[in-house]
XYZ file of C-alpha atoms in Angstrom:
476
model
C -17.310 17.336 -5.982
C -17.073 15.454 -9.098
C -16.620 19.149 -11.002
C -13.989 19.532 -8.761
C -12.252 16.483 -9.347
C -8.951 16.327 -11.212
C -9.331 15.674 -15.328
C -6.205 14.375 -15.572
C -3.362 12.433 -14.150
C -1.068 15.142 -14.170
C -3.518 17.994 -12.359
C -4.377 15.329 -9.493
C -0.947 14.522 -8.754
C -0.157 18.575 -8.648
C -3.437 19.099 -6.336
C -1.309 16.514 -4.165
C 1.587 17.913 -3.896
C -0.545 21.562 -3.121
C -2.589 20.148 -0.801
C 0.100 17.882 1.014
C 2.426 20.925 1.566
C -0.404 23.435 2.740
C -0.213 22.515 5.920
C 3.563 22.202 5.920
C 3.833 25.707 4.837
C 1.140 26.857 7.715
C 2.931 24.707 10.040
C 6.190 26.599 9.260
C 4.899 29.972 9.249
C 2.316 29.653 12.270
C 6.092 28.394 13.809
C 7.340 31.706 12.758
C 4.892 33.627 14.163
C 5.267 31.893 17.626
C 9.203 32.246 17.947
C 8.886 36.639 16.850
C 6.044 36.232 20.039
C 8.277 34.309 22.049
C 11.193 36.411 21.054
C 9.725 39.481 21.406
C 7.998 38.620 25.140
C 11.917 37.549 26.330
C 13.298 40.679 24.604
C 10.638 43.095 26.341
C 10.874 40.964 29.848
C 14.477 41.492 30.164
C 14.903 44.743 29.163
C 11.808 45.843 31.588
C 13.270 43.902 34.040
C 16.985 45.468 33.593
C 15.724 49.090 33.634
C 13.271 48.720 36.553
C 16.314 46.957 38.269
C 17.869 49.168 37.726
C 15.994 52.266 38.647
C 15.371 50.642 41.969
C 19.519 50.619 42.469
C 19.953 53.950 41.726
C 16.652 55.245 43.791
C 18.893 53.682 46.591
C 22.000 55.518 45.878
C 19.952 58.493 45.264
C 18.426 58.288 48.577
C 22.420 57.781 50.175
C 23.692 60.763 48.316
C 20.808 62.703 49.443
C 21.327 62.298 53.023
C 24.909 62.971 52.835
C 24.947 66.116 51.026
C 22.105 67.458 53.304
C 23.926 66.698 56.609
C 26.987 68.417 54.965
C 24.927 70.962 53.915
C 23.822 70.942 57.776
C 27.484 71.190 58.540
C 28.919 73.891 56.178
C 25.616 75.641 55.047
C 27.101 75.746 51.548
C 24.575 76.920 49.004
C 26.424 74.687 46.267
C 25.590 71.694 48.888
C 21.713 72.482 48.688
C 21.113 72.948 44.876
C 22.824 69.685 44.518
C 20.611 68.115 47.292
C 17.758 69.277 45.278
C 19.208 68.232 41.759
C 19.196 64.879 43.642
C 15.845 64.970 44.781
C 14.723 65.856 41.704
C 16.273 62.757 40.372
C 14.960 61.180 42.836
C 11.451 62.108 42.302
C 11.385 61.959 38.594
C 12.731 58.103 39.080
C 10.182 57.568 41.333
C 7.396 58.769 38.871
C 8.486 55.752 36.335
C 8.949 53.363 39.337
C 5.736 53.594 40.286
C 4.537 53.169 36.824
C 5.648 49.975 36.192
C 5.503 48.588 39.668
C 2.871 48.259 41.879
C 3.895 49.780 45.062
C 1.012 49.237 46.769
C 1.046 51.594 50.137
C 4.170 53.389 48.566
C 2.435 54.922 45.650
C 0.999 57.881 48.135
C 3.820 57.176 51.165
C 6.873 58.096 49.235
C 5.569 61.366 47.363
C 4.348 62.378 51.169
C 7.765 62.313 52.547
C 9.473 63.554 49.504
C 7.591 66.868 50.383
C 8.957 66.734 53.276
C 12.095 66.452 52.204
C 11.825 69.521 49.866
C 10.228 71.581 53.018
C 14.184 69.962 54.312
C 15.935 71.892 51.940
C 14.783 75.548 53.497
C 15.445 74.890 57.066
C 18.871 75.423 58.777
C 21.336 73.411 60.332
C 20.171 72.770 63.710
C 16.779 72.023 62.247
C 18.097 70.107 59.332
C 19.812 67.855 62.456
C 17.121 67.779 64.440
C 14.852 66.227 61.622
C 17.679 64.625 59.885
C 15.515 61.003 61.181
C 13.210 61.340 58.728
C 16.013 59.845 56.100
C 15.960 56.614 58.632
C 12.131 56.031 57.475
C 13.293 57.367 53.778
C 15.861 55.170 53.016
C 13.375 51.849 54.482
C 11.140 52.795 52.295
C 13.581 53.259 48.738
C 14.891 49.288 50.397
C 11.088 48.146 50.511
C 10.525 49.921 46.597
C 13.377 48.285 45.728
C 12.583 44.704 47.095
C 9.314 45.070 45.927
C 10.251 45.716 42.239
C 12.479 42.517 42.260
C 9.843 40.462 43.323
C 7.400 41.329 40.564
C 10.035 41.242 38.170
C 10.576 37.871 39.291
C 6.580 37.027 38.885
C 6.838 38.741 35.454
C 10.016 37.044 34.391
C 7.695 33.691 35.275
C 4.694 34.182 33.501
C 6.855 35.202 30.513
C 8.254 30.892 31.065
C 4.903 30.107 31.372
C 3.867 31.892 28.435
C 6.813 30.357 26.676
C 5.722 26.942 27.521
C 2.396 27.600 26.876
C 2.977 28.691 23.218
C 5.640 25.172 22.925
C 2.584 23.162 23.852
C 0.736 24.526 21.289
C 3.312 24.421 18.694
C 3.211 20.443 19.760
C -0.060 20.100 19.012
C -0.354 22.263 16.076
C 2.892 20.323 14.479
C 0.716 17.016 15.670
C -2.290 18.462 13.977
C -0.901 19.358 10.466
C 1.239 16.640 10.227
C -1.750 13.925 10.773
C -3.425 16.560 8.280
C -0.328 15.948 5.926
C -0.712 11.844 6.576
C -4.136 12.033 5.881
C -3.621 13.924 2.390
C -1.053 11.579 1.443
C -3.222 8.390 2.087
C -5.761 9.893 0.265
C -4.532 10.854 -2.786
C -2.608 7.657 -2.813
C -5.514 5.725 -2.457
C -6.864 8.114 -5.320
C -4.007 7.758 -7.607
C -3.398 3.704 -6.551
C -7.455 2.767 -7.040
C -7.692 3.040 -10.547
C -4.100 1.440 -11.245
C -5.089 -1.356 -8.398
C -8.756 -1.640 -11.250
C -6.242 -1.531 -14.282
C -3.772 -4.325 -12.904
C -6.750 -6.573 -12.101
C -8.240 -6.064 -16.150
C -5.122 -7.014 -16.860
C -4.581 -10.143 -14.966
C -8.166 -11.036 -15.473
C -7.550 -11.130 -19.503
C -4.184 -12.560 -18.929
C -6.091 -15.647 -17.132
C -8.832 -15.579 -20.025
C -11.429 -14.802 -16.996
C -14.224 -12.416 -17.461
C -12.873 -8.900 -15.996
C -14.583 -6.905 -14.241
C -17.121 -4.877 -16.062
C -16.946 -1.767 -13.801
C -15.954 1.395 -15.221
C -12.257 2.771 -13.902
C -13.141 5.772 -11.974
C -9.853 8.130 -11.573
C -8.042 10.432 -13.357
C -8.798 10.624 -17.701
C -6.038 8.874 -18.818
C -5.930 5.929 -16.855
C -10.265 5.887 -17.320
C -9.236 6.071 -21.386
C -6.820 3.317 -20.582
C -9.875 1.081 -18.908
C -11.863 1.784 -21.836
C -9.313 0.336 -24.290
C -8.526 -2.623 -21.610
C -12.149 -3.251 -21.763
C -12.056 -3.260 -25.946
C -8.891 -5.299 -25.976
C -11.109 -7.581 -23.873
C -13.854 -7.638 -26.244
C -11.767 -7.718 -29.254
C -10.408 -10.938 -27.576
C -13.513 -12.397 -26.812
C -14.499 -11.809 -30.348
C -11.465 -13.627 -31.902
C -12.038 -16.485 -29.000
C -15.134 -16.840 -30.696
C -13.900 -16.540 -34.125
C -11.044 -19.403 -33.409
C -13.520 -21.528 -31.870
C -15.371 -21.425 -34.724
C -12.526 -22.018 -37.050
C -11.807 -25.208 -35.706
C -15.259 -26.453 -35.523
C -15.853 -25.895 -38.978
C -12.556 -27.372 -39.869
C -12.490 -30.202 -37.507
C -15.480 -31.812 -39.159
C -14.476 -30.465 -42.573
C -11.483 -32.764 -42.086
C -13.293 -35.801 -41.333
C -15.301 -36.787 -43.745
C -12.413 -36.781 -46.621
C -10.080 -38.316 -43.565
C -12.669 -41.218 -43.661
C -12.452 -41.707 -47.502
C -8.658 -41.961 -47.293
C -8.840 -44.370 -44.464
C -11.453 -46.728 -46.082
C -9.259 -46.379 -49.496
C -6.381 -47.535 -47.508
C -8.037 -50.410 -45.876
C -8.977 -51.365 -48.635
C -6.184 -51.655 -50.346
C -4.508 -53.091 -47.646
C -7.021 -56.217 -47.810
C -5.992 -56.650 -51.102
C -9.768 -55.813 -52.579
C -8.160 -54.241 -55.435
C -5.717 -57.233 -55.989
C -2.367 -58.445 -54.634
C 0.188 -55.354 -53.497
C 3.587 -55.295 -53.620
C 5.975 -54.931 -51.065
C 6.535 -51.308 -51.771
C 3.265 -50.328 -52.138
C 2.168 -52.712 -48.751
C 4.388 -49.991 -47.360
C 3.502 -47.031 -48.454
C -0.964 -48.477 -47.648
C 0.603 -48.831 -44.133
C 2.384 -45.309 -44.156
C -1.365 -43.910 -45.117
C -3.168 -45.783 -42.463
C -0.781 -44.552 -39.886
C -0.624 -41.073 -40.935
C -4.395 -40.856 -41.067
C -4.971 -42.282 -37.687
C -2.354 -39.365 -36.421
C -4.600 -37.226 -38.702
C -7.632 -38.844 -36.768
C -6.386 -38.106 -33.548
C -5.453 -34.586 -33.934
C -8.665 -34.077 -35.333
C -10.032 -35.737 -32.249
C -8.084 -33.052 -29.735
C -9.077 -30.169 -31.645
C -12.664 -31.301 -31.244
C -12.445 -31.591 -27.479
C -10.696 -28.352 -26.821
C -13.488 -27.243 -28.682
C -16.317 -28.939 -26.780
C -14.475 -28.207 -23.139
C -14.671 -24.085 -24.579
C -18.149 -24.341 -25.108
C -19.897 -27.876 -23.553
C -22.137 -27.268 -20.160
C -20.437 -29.191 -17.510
C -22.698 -31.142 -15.348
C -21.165 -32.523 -11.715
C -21.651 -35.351 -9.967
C -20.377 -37.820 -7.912
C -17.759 -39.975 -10.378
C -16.231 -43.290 -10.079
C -12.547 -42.684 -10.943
C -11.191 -46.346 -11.486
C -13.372 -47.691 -14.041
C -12.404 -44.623 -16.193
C -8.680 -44.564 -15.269
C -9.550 -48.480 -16.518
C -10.739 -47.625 -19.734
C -7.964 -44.420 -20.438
C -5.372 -47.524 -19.843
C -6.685 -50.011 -21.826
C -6.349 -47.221 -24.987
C -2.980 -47.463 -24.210
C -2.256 -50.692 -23.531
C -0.393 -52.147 -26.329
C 2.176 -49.004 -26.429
C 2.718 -49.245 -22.521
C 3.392 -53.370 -23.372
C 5.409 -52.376 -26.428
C 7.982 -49.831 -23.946
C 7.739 -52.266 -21.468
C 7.079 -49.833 -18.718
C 5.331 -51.113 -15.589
C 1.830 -49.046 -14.261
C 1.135 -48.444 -10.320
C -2.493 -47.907 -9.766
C -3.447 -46.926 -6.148
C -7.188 -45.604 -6.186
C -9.004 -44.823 -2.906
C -12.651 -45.926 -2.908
C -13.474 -42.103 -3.184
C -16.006 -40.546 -5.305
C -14.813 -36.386 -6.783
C -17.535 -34.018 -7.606
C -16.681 -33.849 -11.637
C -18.476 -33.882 -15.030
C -17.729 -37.854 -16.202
C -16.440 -37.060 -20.115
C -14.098 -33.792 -18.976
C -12.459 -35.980 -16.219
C -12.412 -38.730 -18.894
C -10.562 -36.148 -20.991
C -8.168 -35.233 -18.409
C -7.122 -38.588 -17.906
C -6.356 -40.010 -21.200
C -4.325 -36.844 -21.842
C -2.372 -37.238 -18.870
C -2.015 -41.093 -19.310
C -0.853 -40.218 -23.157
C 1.388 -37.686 -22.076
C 3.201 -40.187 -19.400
C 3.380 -43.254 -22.190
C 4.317 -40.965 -24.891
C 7.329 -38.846 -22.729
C 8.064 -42.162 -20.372
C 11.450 -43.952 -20.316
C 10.942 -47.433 -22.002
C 10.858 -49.678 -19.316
C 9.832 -46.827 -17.014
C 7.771 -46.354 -14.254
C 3.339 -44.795 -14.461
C 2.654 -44.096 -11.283
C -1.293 -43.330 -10.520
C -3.008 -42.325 -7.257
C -5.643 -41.286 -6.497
C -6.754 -40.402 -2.190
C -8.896 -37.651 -0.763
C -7.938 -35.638 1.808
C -10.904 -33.504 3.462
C -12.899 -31.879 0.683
C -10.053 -32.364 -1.607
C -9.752 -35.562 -3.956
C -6.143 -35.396 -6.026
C -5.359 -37.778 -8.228
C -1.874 -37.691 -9.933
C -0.332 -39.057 -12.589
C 4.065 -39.166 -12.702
C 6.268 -40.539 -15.106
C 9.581 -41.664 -15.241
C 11.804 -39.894 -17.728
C 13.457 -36.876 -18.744
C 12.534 -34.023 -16.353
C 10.956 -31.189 -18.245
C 12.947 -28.328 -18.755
C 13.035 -25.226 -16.849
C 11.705 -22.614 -20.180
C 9.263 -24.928 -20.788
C 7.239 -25.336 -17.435
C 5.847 -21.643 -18.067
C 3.784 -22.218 -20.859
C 3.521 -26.259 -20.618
C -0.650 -25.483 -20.638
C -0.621 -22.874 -22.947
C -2.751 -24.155 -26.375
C -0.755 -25.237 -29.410
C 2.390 -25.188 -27.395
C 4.758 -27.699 -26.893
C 8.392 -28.021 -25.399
C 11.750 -28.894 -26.296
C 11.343 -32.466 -24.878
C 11.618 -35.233 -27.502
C 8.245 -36.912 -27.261
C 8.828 -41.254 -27.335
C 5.196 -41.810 -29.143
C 4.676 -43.588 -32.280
C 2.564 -39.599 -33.540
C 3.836 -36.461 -33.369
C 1.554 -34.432 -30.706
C -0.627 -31.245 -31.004
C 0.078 -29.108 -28.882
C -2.709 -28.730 -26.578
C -3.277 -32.398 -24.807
C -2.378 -30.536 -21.691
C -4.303 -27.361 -22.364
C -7.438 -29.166 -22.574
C -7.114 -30.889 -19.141
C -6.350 -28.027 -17.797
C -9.250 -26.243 -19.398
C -11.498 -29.116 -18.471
C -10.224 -29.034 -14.791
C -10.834 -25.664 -14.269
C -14.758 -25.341 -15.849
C -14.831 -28.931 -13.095
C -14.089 -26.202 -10.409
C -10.532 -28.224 -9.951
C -6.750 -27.157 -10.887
C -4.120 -28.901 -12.662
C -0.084 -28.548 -12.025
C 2.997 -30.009 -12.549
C 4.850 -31.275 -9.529
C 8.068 -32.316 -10.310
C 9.134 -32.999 -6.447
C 9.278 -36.573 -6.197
C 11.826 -36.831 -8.765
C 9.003 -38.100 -11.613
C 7.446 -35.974 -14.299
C 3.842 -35.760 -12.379
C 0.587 -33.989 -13.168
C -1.643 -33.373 -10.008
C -4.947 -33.024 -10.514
C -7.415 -31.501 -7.550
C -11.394 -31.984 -7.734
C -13.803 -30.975 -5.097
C -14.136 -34.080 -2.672
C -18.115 -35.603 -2.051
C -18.554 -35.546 1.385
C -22.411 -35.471 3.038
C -23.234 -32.947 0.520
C -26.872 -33.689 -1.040
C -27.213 -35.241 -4.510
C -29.323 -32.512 -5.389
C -27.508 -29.568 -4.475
C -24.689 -31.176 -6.652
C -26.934 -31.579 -9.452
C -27.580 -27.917 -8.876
């Protein structure tokens, strides 16, 4: 089978169309056949029926004119009158020959010739015996009248099986037509589950290395192009991976290349903000306090890039966390710029325990506690809950503030992305804050979205609830 197989897109989608309209064209001609048979059964039942119709008629009026001309023969003893009585007999008889050919007369296949004899041994008598046996056309004539009702009965029988032959050969039309066409269905599904398979195989490689997930590492099985297509799907995929690995790599090396001369600038500038050096002047006070702000920015970009790198590559061990001590702590960080805006904090915790990994939820929430002090309103509203709801614990985290715009939401957790909106922090962002909470909620077996229904900018994060499940299959 598999040397019979299609090569190519192309010669599978032309053995489709051959094989789908095979039995179309059978259908049609077996249909032709059947109407010539059905044509030509009518054609021959009427015309045998006509001509032994008629036959029968004119064996009547041959059997009238008979006995006329011989009892006027009987009257004038005309010669003329008794070669035409025997030009009529031997109409009669030769009519009679074909009659009984295509009828079956039964009794009158040996009763009729008998008294046509008869009427032969008629012609050679005379008058007075021609009237004195002139009866015999009585039992003549009852007979033609029986031939003739008998051939319209069995033209009638013939004229019905030739219906029931017709209706016969409709039935099977029906369930030929049924036949071929579920033959025809058939084909179709088939080669559309042929042709579809492979695309179906293609479209999930796709999706798989648009989502960054491993794809599926089955070969496409289908027609060469689209298995050539797989194969280059499946080196994209690799060629990916590779640079993945490559990027990674980058920013470990440069994340703690960066901090060791970031930690000589920052001790040179606290130093010379403490005046070790010797008194400062206003202008340079300034510019010691533009270098210790700059390199705690510095610092914490450093900081994110070294996260995103450890969520890429960290084991994750779950377990049963307490949420409010490290919602607690992610506050506290930002304490003095949520006093400094003013803006007022709602904490409503449930005394529920998620299944997560301690340090990635801890990264999730001081990213989405920086991202709702940084983009907040001053004097705004942080809204945090946190309830569980069957085997699902969600905690969110809303803002008040400028909604985020409609381009952005798309790519809001794509890495080293960020939107149009002005950010209210004292440091310029990243980039990827949100793309490593979502990163770190998904490796946590969780999700993270934006739900902008209630009118606030919120983040929802979902965890895997603790239930009864046993501390050692969680461990596990």
């Amino acid at each position: 089978m598999r040397g019979l197989a299609p090569r190519s897109l192309l010669q599978l989608v032309l053995m489709a169309f051959l094989l789908v309209l095979l039995p179309l064209i059978l259908l049609v001609y077996q249909n032709s056949r059947s109407l010539e048979q059905v044509i030509g059964l009518a054609q021959d039942g009427i015309e045998g029926a006509v001509r032994d119709t008629r036959r029968a008629s004119d064996m009547n009026d041959l059997a009238l004119d008979m006995e006329r001309t011989i009892r006027r023969y009987a009257v004038l003893e005309d010669p003329e009158l008794r070669l035409s009585y025997l030009r009529l007999l031997e109409r009669y008889r030769s009519a009679l020959d074909g009659q009984l050919v295509a009828v079956d007369a039964g009794t009158l296949t040996t009763s009729l010739p008998r008294l046509l004899i008869e009427l032969v041994d008629l012609a050679q008598a005379d008058g007075a015996q021609i009237r004195q046996r002139a009866a015999i056309f009585d039992q003549f004539n009852a007979l033609t009248l029986q031939l003739d009702q008998l051939t319209r009965e069995q033209v009638d029988v013939r004229i019905q099986q030739v219906r029931q032959h017709v209706l016969q050969l409709r039935r099977q039309l029906w369930w030929l037509s049924t036949a071929l066409g579920g033959a025809s269905l058939l084909l179709v599904l088939l080669f559309t589950y042929l042709i579809i398979r492979p695309v179906r195989q293609l479209e999930r490689c796709i999706l798989s290395l648009g989502a960054g997930i491993e794809p599926d590492d089955r070969p496409i099985r289908g027609p060469a192009e689209l298995v050539a297509l797989g194969e280059r799907l499946q080196w994209l995929h690799l060629r990916l991976r590779e640079l993945e690995a490559q990027k990674l790599q980058f920013l470990r090396h440069l994340s703690h290349e960066l901090k060791t001369p970031l930690a000589s600038l920052r001790e040179g500038a606290d130093l010379l903000l403490e005046r070790v050096t010797g008194p400062l002047t206003p202008e340079q006070e300034e510019i010691c306090d533009l270098l210790v702000h700059n390199s705690f920015r510095l610092q914490g970009l450093i900081e994110q890039l070294l996260d995103y790198n450890r969520v890429q590559q960290v084991q994750v061990f779950k377990q049963r966390v307490d949420v409010r001590p490290l919602l607690e702590q992610s506050l506290n960080a930002h304490r003095l710029t949520i006093e400094g805006k003013g803006m007022q904090v709602q904490l409503e915790v449930e005394d529920a325990e998620p299944i997560a990994d301690a340090h990635r939820l801890k990264l999730v929430l001081d990213n989405l506690i920086s991202n709702a002090v940084n983009y907040g309103d001053r004097g705004g509203l942080i809204q945090i809950r946190a309830v569980q709801a069957g085997d699902s614990y969600t905690l969110s985290v809303a803002n008040s503030g400028q909604p985020i715009p409609e381009q952005d939401k798309a790519r809001i957790f794509e890495p080293f992305v960020q939107g149009s909106q002005e950010r209210k922090g004292v440091l310029k962002g990243s980039g990827i804050g949100l793309s490593i909470a979502r990163e770190a909620a998904i490796s946590m077996a969780g999700t993270l979205r934006l739900n902008d229904d209630s009118g606030l900018v919120c983040f929802e994060l979902n965890l895997p609830a603790s239930t009864d499940i046993d501390k050692d299959k969680i461990d596990e």
